[in-house]
PDB file of C-alpha atoms in Angstrom:
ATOM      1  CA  UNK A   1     286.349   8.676  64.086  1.00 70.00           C
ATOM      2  CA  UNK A   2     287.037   6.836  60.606  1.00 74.00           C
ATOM      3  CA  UNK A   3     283.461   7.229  58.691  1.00 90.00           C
ATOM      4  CA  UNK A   4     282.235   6.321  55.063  1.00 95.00           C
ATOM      5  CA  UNK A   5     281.819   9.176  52.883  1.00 95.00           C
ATOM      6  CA  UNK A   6     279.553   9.201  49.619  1.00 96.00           C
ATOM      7  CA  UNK A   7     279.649  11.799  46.568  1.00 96.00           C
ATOM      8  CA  UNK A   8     277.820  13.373  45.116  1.00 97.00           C
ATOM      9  CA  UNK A   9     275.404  14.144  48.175  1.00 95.00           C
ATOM     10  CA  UNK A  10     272.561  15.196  45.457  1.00 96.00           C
ATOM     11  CA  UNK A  11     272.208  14.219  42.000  1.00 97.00           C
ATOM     12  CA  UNK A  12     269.528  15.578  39.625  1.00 98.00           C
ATOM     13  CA  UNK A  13     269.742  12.938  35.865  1.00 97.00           C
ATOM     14  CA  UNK A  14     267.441  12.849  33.140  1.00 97.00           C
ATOM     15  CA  UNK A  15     265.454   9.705  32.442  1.00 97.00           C
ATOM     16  CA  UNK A  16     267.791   7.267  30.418  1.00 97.00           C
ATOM     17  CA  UNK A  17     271.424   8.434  31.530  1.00 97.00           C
ATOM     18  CA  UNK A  18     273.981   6.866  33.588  1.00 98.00           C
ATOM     19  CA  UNK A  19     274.871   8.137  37.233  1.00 98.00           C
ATOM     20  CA  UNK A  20     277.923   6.839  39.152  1.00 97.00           C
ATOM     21  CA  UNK A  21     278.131   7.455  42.918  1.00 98.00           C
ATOM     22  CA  UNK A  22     280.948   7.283  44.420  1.00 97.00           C
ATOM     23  CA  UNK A  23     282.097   6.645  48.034  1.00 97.00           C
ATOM     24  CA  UNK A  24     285.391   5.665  50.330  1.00 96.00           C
ATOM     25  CA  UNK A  25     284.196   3.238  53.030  1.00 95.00           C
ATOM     26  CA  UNK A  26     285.791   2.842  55.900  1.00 93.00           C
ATOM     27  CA  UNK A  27     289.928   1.702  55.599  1.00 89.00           C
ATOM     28  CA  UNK A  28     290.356  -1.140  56.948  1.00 89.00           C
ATOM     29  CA  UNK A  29     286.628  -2.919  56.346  1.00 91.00           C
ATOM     30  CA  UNK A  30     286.265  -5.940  54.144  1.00 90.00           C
ATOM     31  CA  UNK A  31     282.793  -5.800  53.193  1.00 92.00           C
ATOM     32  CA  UNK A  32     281.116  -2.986  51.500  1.00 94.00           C
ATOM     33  CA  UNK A  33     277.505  -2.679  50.687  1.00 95.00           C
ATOM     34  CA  UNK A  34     275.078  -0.628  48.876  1.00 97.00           C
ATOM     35  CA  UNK A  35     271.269   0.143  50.121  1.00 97.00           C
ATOM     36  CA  UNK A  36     268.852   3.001  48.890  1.00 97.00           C
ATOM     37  CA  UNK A  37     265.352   3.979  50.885  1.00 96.00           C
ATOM     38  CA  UNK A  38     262.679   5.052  48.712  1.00 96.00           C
ATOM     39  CA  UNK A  39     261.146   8.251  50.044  1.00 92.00           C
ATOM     40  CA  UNK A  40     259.301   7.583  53.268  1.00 87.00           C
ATOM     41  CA  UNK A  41     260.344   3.926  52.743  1.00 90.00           C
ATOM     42  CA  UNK A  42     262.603   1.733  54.825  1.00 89.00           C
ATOM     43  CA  UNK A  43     266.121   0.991  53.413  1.00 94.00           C
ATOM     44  CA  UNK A  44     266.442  -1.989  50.989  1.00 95.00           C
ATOM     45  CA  UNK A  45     269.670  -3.841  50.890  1.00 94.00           C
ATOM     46  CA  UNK A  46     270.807  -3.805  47.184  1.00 96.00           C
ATOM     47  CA  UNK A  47     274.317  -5.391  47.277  1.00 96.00           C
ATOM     48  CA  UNK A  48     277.256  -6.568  48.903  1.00 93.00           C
ATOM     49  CA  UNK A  49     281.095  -6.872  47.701  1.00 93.00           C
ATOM     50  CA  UNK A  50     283.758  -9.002  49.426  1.00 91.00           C
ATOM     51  CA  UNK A  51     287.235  -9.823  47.846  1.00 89.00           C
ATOM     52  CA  UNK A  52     286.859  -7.956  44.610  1.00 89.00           C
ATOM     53  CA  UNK A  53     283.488  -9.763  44.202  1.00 92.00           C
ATOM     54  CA  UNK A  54     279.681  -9.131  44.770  1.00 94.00           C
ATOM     55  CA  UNK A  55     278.621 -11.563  46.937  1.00 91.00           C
ATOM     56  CA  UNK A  56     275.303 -11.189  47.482  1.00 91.00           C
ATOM     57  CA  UNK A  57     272.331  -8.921  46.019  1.00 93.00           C
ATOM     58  CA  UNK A  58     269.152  -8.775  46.000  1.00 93.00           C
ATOM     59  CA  UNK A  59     266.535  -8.490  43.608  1.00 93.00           C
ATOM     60  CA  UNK A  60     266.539  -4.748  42.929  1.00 94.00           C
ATOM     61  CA  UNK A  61     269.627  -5.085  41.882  1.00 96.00           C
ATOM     62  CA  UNK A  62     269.403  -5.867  38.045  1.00 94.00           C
ATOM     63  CA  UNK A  63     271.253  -5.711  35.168  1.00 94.00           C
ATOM     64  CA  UNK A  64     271.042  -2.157  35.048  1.00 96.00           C
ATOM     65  CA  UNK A  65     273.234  -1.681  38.280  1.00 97.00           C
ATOM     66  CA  UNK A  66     276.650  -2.228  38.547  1.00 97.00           C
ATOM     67  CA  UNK A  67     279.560  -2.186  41.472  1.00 97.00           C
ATOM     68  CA  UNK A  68     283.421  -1.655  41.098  1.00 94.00           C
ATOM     69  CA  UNK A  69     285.975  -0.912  43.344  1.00 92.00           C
ATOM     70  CA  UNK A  70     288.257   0.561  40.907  1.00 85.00           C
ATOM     71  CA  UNK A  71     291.520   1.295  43.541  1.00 86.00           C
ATOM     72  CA  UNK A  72     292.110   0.132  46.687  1.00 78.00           C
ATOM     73  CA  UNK A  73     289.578   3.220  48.352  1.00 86.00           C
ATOM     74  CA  UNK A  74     286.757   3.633  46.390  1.00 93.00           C
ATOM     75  CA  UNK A  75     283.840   1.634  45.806  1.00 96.00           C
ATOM     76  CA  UNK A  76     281.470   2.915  42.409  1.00 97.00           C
ATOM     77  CA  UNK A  77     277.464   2.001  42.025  1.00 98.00           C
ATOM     78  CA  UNK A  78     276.602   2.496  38.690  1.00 98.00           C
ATOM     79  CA  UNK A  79     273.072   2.734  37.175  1.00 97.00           C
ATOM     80  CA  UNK A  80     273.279   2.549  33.436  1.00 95.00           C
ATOM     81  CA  UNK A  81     269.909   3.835  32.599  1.00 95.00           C
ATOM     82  CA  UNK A  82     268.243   6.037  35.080  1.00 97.00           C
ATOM     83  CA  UNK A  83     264.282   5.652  35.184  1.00 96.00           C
ATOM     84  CA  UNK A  84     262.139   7.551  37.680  1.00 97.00           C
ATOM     85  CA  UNK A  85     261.394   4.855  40.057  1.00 96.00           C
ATOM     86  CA  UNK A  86     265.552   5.269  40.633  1.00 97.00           C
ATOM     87  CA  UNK A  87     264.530   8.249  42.950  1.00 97.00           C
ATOM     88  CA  UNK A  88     265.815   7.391  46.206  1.00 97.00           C
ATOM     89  CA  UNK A  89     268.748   8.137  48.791  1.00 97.00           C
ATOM     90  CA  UNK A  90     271.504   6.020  48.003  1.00 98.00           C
ATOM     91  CA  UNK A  91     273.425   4.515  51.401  1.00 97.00           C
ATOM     92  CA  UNK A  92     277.017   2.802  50.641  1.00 97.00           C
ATOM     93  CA  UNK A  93     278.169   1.547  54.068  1.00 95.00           C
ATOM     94  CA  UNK A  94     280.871  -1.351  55.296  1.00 93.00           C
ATOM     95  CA  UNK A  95     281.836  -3.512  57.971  1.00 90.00           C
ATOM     96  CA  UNK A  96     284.860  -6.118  59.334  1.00 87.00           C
ATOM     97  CA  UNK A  97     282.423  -8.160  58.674  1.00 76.00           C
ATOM     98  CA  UNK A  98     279.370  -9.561  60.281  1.00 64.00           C
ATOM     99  CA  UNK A  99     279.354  -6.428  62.794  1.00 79.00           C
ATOM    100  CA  UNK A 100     278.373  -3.484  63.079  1.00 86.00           C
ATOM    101  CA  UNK A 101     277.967  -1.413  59.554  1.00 89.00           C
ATOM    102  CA  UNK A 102     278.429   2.181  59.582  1.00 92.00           C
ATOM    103  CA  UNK A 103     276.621   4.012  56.455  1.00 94.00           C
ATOM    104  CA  UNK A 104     277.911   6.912  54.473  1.00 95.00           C
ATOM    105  CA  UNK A 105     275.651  10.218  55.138  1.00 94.00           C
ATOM    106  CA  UNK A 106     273.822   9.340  51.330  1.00 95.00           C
ATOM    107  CA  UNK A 107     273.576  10.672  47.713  1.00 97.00           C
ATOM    108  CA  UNK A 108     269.785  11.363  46.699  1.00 96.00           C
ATOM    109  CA  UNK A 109     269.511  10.403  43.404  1.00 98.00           C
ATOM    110  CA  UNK A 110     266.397  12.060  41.705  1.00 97.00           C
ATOM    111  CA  UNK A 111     265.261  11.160  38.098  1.00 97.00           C
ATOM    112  CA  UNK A 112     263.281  13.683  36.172  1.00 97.00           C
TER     113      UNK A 112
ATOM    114  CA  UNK U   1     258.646 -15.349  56.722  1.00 66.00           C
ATOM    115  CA  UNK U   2     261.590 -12.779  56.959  1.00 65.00           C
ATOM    116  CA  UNK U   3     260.113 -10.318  59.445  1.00 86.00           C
ATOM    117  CA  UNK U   4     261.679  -7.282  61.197  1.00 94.00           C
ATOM    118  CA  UNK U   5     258.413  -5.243  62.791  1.00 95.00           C
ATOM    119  CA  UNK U   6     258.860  -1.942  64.625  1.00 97.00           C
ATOM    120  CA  UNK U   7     256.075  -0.513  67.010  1.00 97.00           C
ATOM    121  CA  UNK U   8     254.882   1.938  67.603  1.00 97.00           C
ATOM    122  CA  UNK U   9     255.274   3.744  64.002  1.00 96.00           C
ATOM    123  CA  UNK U  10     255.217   7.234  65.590  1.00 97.00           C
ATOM    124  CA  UNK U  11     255.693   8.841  68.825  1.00 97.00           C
ATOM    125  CA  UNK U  12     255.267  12.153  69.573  1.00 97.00           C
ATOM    126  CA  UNK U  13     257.284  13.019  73.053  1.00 95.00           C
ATOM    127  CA  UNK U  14     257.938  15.979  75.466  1.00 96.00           C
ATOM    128  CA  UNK U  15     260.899  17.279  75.785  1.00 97.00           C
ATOM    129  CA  UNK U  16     262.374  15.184  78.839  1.00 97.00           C
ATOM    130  CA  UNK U  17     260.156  12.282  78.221  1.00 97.00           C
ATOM    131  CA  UNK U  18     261.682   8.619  78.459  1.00 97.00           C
ATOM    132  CA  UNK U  19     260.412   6.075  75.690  1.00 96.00           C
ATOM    133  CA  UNK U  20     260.212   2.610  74.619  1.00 97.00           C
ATOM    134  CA  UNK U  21     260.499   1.898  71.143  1.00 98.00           C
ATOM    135  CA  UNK U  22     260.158  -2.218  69.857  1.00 98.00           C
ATOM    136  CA  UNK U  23     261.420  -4.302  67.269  1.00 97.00           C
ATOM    137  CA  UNK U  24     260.160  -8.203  66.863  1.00 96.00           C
ATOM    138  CA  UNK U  25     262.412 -10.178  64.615  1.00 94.00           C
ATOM    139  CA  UNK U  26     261.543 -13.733  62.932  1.00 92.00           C
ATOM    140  CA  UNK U  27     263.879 -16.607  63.557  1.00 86.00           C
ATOM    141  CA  UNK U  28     265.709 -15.904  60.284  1.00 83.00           C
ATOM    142  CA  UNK U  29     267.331 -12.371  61.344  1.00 86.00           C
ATOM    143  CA  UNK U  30     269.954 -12.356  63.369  1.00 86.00           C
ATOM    144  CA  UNK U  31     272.520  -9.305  64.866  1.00 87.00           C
ATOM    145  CA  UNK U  32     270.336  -6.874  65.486  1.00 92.00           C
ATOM    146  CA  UNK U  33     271.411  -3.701  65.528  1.00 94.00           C
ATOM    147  CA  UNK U  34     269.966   0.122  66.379  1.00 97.00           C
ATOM    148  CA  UNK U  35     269.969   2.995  63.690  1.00 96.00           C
ATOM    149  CA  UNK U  36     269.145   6.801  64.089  1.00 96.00           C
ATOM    150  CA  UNK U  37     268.170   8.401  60.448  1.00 94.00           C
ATOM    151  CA  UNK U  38     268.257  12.143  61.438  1.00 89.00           C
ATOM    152  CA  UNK U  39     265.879  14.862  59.682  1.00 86.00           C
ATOM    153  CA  UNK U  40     268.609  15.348  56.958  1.00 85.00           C
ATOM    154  CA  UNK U  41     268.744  11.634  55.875  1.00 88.00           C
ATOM    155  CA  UNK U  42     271.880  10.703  57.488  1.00 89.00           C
ATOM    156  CA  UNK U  43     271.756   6.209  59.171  1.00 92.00           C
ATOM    157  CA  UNK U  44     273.765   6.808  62.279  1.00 92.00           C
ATOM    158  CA  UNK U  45     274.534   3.455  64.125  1.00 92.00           C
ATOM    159  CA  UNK U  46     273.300   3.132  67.535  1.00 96.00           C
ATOM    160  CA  UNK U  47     273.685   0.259  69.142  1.00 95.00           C
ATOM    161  CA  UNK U  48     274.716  -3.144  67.922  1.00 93.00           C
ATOM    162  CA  UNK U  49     273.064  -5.743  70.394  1.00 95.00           C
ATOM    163  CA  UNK U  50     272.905  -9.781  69.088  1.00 92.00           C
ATOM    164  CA  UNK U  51     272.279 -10.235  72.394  1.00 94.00           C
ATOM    165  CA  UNK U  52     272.275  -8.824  75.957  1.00 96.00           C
ATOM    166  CA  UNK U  53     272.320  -4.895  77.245  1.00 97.00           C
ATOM    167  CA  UNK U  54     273.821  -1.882  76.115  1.00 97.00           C
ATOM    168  CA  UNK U  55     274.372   1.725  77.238  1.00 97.00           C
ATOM    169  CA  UNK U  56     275.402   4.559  75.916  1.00 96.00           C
ATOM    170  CA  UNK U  57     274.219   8.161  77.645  1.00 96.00           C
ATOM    171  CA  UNK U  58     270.644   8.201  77.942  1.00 97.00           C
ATOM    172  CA  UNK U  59     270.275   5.211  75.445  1.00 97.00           C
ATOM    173  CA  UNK U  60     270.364   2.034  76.049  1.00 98.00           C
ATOM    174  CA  UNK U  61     269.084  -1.505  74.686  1.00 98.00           C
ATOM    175  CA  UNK U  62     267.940  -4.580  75.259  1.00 97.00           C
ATOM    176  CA  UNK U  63     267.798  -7.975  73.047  1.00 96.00           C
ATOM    177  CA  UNK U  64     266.642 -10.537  73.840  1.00 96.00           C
ATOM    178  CA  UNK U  65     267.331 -13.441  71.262  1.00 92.00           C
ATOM    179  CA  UNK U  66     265.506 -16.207  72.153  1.00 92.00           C
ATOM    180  CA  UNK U  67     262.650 -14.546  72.236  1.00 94.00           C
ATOM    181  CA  UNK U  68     263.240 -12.635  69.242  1.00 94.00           C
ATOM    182  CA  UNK U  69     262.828  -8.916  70.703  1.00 96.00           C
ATOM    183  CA  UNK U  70     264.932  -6.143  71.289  1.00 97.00           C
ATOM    184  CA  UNK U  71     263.984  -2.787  72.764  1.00 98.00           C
ATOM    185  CA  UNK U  72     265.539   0.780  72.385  1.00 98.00           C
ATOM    186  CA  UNK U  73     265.075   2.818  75.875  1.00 98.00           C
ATOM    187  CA  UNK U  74     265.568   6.890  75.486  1.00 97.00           C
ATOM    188  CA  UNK U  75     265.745   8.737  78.749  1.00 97.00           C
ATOM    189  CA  UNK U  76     265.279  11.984  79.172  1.00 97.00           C
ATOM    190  CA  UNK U  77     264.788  12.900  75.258  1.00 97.00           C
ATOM    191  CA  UNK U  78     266.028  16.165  73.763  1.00 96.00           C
ATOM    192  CA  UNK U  79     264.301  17.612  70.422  1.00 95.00           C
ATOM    193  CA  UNK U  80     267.814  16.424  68.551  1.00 94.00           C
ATOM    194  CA  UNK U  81     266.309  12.533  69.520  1.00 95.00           C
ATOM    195  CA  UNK U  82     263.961  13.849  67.022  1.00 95.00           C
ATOM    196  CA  UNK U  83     264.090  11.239  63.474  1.00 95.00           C
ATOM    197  CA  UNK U  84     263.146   7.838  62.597  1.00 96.00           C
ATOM    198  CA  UNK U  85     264.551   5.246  64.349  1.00 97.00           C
ATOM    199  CA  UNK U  86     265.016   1.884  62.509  1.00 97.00           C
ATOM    200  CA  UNK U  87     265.246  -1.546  63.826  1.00 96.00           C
ATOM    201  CA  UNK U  88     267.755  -4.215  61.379  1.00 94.00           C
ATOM    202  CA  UNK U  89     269.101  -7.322  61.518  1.00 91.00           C
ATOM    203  CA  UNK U  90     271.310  -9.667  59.192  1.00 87.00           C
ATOM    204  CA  UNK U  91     269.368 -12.226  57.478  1.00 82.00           C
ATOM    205  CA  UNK U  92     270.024 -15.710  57.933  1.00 75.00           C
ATOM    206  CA  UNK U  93     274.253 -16.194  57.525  1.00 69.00           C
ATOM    207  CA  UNK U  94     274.368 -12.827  55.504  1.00 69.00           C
ATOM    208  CA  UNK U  95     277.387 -10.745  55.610  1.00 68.00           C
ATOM    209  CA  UNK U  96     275.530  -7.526  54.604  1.00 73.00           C
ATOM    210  CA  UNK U  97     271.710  -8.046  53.639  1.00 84.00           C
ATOM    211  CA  UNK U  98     270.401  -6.150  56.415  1.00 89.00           C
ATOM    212  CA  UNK U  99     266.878  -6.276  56.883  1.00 92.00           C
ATOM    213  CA  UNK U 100     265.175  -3.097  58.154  1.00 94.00           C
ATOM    214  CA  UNK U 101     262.070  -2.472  60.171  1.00 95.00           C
ATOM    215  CA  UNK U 102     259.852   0.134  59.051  1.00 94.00           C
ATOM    216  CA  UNK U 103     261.319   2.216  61.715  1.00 95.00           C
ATOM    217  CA  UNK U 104     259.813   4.333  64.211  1.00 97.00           C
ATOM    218  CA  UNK U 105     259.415   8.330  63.543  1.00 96.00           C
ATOM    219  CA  UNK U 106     260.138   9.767  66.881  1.00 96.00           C
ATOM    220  CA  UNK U 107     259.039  13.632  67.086  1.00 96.00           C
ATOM    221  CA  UNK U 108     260.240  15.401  70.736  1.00 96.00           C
ATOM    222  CA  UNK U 109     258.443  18.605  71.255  1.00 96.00           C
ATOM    223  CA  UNK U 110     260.038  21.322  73.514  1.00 94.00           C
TER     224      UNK U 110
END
């Protein structure tokens, strides 16, 4: 069965530095999305990307966060400058559209 | 208000216990759908029920949209049932903002 798949699965950054994480949603979906969960927390939706574009986010998702989908597979979230309230489990997931969403298996991201 | 509420918050279940787990969703979430997050983290998609019934082993659902409820059913849980099971639907004409419930933390003892 065609799934999403995230790296890295566990990050460890310093306060201040820049993390990428990665992930290959699903081949033939249209949208892609990124959500994190807070520890014990529900998941948030941060973003959403359709036709080369974000198309919706919400308002975690400041100018310190970024989303590219550099080739026609991968699909980047970038943080430019980590701070300790970053610490979560990062979820990158995608859909046809409007359906069902299937969610990579997470990278937690923990600032020290 | 956007509202997705889950009930109960936890459960604690014998092993071969059934269970009804609840989600109540305000007017403005729409295509609900069913999520297992297993002990190591991992959102596995259950069920995705706008409307209507679905089965699949011993799970099934139930949503009912007009008046805003849908219910997870487990039969006959195992100790791998074990997690928290979340409750989400889209919000208003979204493509992608999900909103989640709370989720219920489902524990099945042996």
């Amino acid at each position: 069965e065609p799934e999403v798949t995230q790296t890295p699965s566990h990050q460890v950054t310093q306060m201040g530095q820049e993390v990428i994480l990665r992930c290959v949603p699903i081949s033939n979906h249209l949208y892609f999305y990124w959500y994190r969960q807070i520890l014990g927390q529900k998941v948030e939706f941060l973003v959403s990307f359709y036709n080369n574009e974000i198309s919706e986010k919400s308002e975690i998702f400041d100018d310190q966060f970024s989303v590219e989908r550099p080739d026609g597979s991968n699909f980047t979230l970038k943080i430019r400058s980590t701070k300790l309230e970053d610490s979560a489990m990062y979820f990158c997931a995608s859909t046809l559209g409007g359906n069902t969403i299937y969610f990579g298996e997470g990278s937690w991201l923990t600032v020290v | 208000g956007i509202q997705v509420e889950q009930s109960p918050p936890d459960l604690i279940l014998q092993e071969g216990a059934n269970s009804t787990l609840r989600c109540n969703f305000s007017d403005s979430v729409n295509n609900l759908q069913w999520f297992h997050q297993n002990p190591w983290g991992q959102l596995i998609n259950l069920f995705y029920i706008p409307s209507g019934t679905k089965q699949n082993g011993r799970l099934s659902a139930t949503t009912v949209a007009t008046e805003r409820y849908s219910l997870l059913y487990i039969s006959s849980s195992q100790t791998t049932d074990s997690g928290v099971y979340f409750c989400a639907g889209y919000y208003g004409g979204s493509q992608g903002n999900l909103i989640f419930g709370k989720g219920t933390k489902l524990s099945v003892k042996p």
